[in-house]
Amino acid sequence: MHCRPALVRSLAPLLALTLGVVSVGSADASEFNQVLDVGDKAPAFEKLPTADGKTLSLADLKDKKAVVIVFTCNHCPVAKAYEGRMKAFAEEYGKKGVALVALSVSQEPEDELSQMTARAKEQGFNFAYARDESQAVGKAYGATVTPQTFVLGPDRKVRYMGAWDDSWREAKTAEEHYVRDAVDAVLAGAEPAISEKRQVGCGIVYE
């Protein structure tokens, strides 16, 4: 199922769901996540294959001051719109001891590992791009759209989750930088002023 970016900002949830564009609101575990809440321990993942031919486990990042996990994919235009921002973040915050991990659970043909490898090379990704064929990690995090972001503190508890910023179309139009602000707070030993925002993007289809 493909995302149609012109309709991402639709305010009609039923229409959005029909089109595979999801903006989820649930009060089961948190305001916008049916599985996790801010303050929960982040689910671990182990030996996921990555686009560079290696494997990645959350435990491999144990020395990082913070970890940012972005559920993304190749085919979603909203996810693509954030690739430049993700590269800029990885370049800047990698020097501060922060790891950025892109993680795909998509079952679309263009999101197979070989296609991820090609995309990572083409776009010059400077962060790990991992694949979870089982989709178990996406389910454990309650991920519903691409891109959807989780900021983990040094204790690997969720400190922020939701949208990367408030403007998916162009980085220069964003006024609220949720992920950067949350990571800055974590690095300063503080709690993020905003810990959750509604995720907007292409719906993740679970098998």
Short mmCIF file of C-alpha atoms in Angstrom, two decimals:
data_model
loop_
_atom_site.label_atom_id
_atom_site.label_comp_id
_atom_site.label_asym_id
_atom_site.label_seq_id
_atom_site.Cartn_x
_atom_site.Cartn_y
_atom_site.Cartn_z
CA MET A 1 0.00 0.00 0.00
CA HIS A 2 1.47 3.33 -1.05
CA CYS A 3 1.25 6.68 0.63
CA ARG A 4 -0.11 9.66 -1.25
CA PRO A 5 1.69 12.70 0.20
CA ALA A 6 -0.88 15.22 -0.98
CA LEU A 7 -3.30 13.62 1.44
CA VAL A 8 -1.02 13.24 4.45
CA ARG A 9 -2.45 16.35 6.08
CA SER A 10 -6.01 15.10 5.78
CA LEU A 11 -8.01 15.74 8.89
CA ALA A 12 -10.39 12.85 8.30
CA PRO A 13 -8.99 9.79 10.14
CA LEU A 14 -11.21 7.33 8.30
CA LEU A 15 -10.14 8.66 4.91
CA ALA A 16 -6.52 8.62 6.00
CA LEU A 17 -6.75 5.00 7.08
CA THR A 18 -8.36 4.05 3.78
CA LEU A 19 -5.48 5.61 1.87
CA GLY A 20 -2.78 4.06 4.04
CA VAL A 21 -1.91 7.41 5.58
CA VAL A 22 -2.22 7.24 9.33
CA SER A 23 -2.31 9.89 12.01
CA VAL A 24 -2.97 7.84 15.09
CA GLY A 25 -4.52 8.94 18.34
CA SER A 26 -5.00 6.47 21.17
CA ALA A 27 -5.14 6.77 24.94
CA ASP A 28 -4.45 3.11 25.69
CA ALA A 29 -0.76 3.44 26.57
CA SER A 30 -0.16 7.07 25.70
CA GLU A 31 -1.92 9.76 23.76
CA PHE A 32 -0.72 8.56 20.36
CA ASN A 33 0.76 5.10 20.93
CA GLN A 34 -1.25 2.01 21.78
CA VAL A 35 1.77 0.03 23.00
CA LEU A 36 4.37 2.25 24.65
CA ASP A 37 4.32 5.26 26.92
CA VAL A 38 7.02 7.80 27.60
CA GLY A 39 9.17 6.45 30.42
CA ASP A 40 8.80 2.83 29.32
CA LYS A 41 11.89 0.73 28.72
CA ALA A 42 12.55 0.55 25.00
CA PRO A 43 12.08 -2.93 23.53
CA ALA A 44 15.39 -4.51 22.59
CA PHE A 45 16.18 -5.84 19.14
CA GLU A 46 18.93 -8.23 18.16
CA LYS A 47 21.06 -8.89 15.10
CA LEU A 48 18.92 -7.11 12.54
CA PRO A 49 20.53 -7.11 9.09
CA THR A 50 21.62 -3.68 7.91
CA ALA A 51 22.03 -2.08 4.51
CA ASP A 52 25.82 -2.16 4.84
CA GLY A 53 25.93 -5.95 5.18
CA LYS A 54 26.32 -6.03 8.95
CA THR A 55 23.90 -6.69 11.81
CA LEU A 56 22.73 -4.41 14.59
CA SER A 57 21.44 -4.97 18.12
CA LEU A 58 20.29 -2.30 20.53
CA ALA A 59 22.92 -3.63 22.95
CA ASP A 60 25.61 -2.66 20.43
CA LEU A 61 24.80 0.97 21.25
CA LYS A 62 25.19 0.63 25.01
CA ASP A 63 27.86 3.34 25.17
CA LYS A 64 25.76 5.95 23.38
CA LYS A 65 24.38 8.85 25.39
CA ALA A 66 21.11 8.66 23.48
CA VAL A 67 19.64 6.59 20.66
CA VAL A 68 17.16 7.85 18.09
CA ILE A 69 15.17 5.16 16.30
CA VAL A 70 13.24 6.12 13.18
CA PHE A 71 10.82 3.65 11.64
CA THR A 72 11.10 4.40 7.93
CA CYS A 73 11.19 2.78 4.49
CA ASN A 74 12.15 3.37 0.86
CA HIS A 75 8.74 3.86 -0.73
CA CYS A 76 7.06 6.45 1.49
CA PRO A 77 7.39 10.04 0.22
CA VAL A 78 7.05 11.39 3.74
CA ALA A 79 9.90 9.18 4.92
CA LYS A 80 12.00 10.28 1.94
CA ALA A 81 11.38 13.92 2.85
CA TYR A 82 13.18 13.34 6.15
CA GLU A 83 16.29 11.60 4.83
CA GLY A 84 18.25 14.84 4.48
CA ARG A 85 17.28 15.90 7.99
CA MET A 86 18.30 12.52 9.34
CA LYS A 87 21.71 12.74 7.65
CA ALA A 88 22.28 16.23 9.02
CA PHE A 89 21.27 15.06 12.49
CA ALA A 90 23.56 12.02 12.35
CA GLU A 91 26.47 14.19 11.27
CA GLU A 92 25.95 16.74 14.04
CA TYR A 93 24.84 14.57 16.92
CA GLY A 94 27.07 11.60 16.18
CA LYS A 95 29.91 13.77 17.44
CA LYS A 96 27.98 14.18 20.70
CA GLY A 97 27.64 10.45 21.34
CA VAL A 98 24.16 10.01 19.88
CA ALA A 99 23.27 7.13 17.54
CA LEU A 100 20.61 7.37 14.84
CA VAL A 101 19.08 4.10 13.65
CA ALA A 102 16.68 3.87 10.72
CA LEU A 103 14.57 0.73 10.88
CA SER A 104 12.26 -0.70 8.23
CA VAL A 105 9.53 -3.27 8.79
CA SER A 106 7.81 -2.66 5.45
CA GLN A 107 6.84 -5.66 3.35
CA GLU A 108 6.69 -3.69 0.08
CA PRO A 109 8.97 -5.09 -2.68
CA GLU A 110 10.91 -1.82 -2.88
CA ASP A 111 11.73 -2.14 0.82
CA GLU A 112 13.55 -5.46 0.61
CA LEU A 113 17.08 -5.46 2.03
CA SER A 114 18.72 -5.31 -1.40
CA GLN A 115 16.70 -2.20 -2.21
CA MET A 116 17.56 -0.69 1.17
CA THR A 117 21.24 -1.24 0.39
CA ALA A 118 20.83 0.53 -2.93
CA ARG A 119 18.94 3.42 -1.34
CA ALA A 120 21.49 3.85 1.43
CA LYS A 121 24.32 3.98 -1.11
CA GLU A 122 22.48 6.29 -3.46
CA GLN A 123 21.54 8.76 -0.72
CA GLY A 124 24.81 8.47 1.20
CA PHE A 125 23.25 7.43 4.49
CA ASN A 126 25.61 8.05 7.41
CA PHE A 127 23.51 6.06 9.87
CA ALA A 128 22.54 2.43 10.27
CA TYR A 129 19.60 1.31 8.12
CA ALA A 130 18.28 -1.97 9.55
CA ARG A 131 15.54 -4.33 8.44
CA ASP A 132 13.15 -6.38 10.57
CA GLU A 133 11.54 -8.90 8.26
CA SER A 134 9.45 -10.29 11.12
CA GLN A 135 7.94 -6.86 11.89
CA ALA A 136 8.24 -7.77 15.59
CA VAL A 137 10.21 -4.65 16.47
CA GLY A 138 7.67 -2.33 14.88
CA LYS A 139 4.88 -4.03 16.80
CA ALA A 140 6.85 -3.87 20.06
CA TYR A 141 7.31 -0.12 19.65
CA GLY A 142 3.74 0.48 18.53
CA ALA A 143 5.01 2.03 15.30
CA THR A 144 2.16 2.86 12.94
CA VAL A 145 3.62 5.17 10.30
CA THR A 146 6.79 6.05 8.44
CA PRO A 147 8.55 8.02 9.64
CA GLN A 148 7.91 7.60 13.36
CA THR A 149 10.63 8.47 15.84
CA PHE A 150 11.62 7.34 19.33
CA VAL A 151 14.27 9.08 21.43
CA LEU A 152 15.88 6.81 24.04
CA GLY A 153 17.84 8.14 26.98
CA PRO A 154 21.07 6.65 28.38
CA ASP A 155 18.92 4.25 30.42
CA ARG A 156 17.21 3.26 27.16
CA LYS A 157 13.85 4.46 28.36
CA VAL A 158 11.63 6.30 25.90
CA ARG A 159 11.99 10.04 26.41
CA TYR A 160 10.18 11.23 23.28
CA MET A 161 8.10 9.61 20.55
CA GLY A 162 6.20 10.79 17.52
CA ALA A 163 6.90 13.21 14.68
CA TRP A 164 10.44 14.40 13.89
CA ASP A 165 9.30 18.00 13.57
CA ASP A 166 6.20 19.96 12.59
CA SER A 167 6.71 20.19 8.81
CA TRP A 168 7.33 17.08 6.74
CA ARG A 169 7.32 18.90 3.41
CA GLU A 170 10.41 21.07 3.84
CA ALA A 171 12.96 21.26 6.63
CA LYS A 172 13.21 25.03 6.31
CA THR A 173 9.52 25.46 7.11
CA ALA A 174 9.70 23.55 10.39
CA GLU A 175 9.23 25.70 13.47
CA GLU A 176 9.16 22.97 16.11
CA HIS A 177 12.10 20.56 16.17
CA TYR A 178 10.83 17.85 18.50
CA VAL A 179 13.60 15.28 18.09
CA ARG A 180 16.48 17.73 18.29
CA ASP A 181 14.95 19.44 21.31
CA ALA A 182 14.35 16.11 23.04
CA VAL A 183 17.90 14.92 22.41
CA ASP A 184 19.33 18.24 23.60
CA ALA A 185 17.35 17.84 26.83
CA VAL A 186 18.56 14.26 27.32
CA LEU A 187 22.18 15.31 26.78
CA ALA A 188 21.69 18.07 29.35
CA GLY A 189 20.31 15.59 31.88
CA ALA A 190 16.81 17.05 31.69
CA GLU A 191 13.38 15.86 30.64
CA PRO A 192 12.19 17.02 27.21
CA ALA A 193 9.64 19.83 27.38
CA ILE A 194 7.63 17.96 24.74
CA SER A 195 7.67 14.19 25.13
CA GLU A 196 5.10 13.15 22.54
CA LYS A 197 3.63 14.47 19.32
CA ARG A 198 1.23 12.91 16.87
CA GLN A 199 3.01 10.84 14.22
CA VAL A 200 2.11 11.59 10.61
CA GLY A 201 3.13 9.64 7.54
CA CYS A 202 2.48 6.51 5.51
CA GLY A 203 0.73 3.73 7.34
CA ILE A 204 2.75 0.61 8.21
CA VAL A 205 0.94 -2.51 7.02
CA TYR A 206 1.47 -5.44 9.36
CA GLU A 207 1.10 -8.98 8.05
#
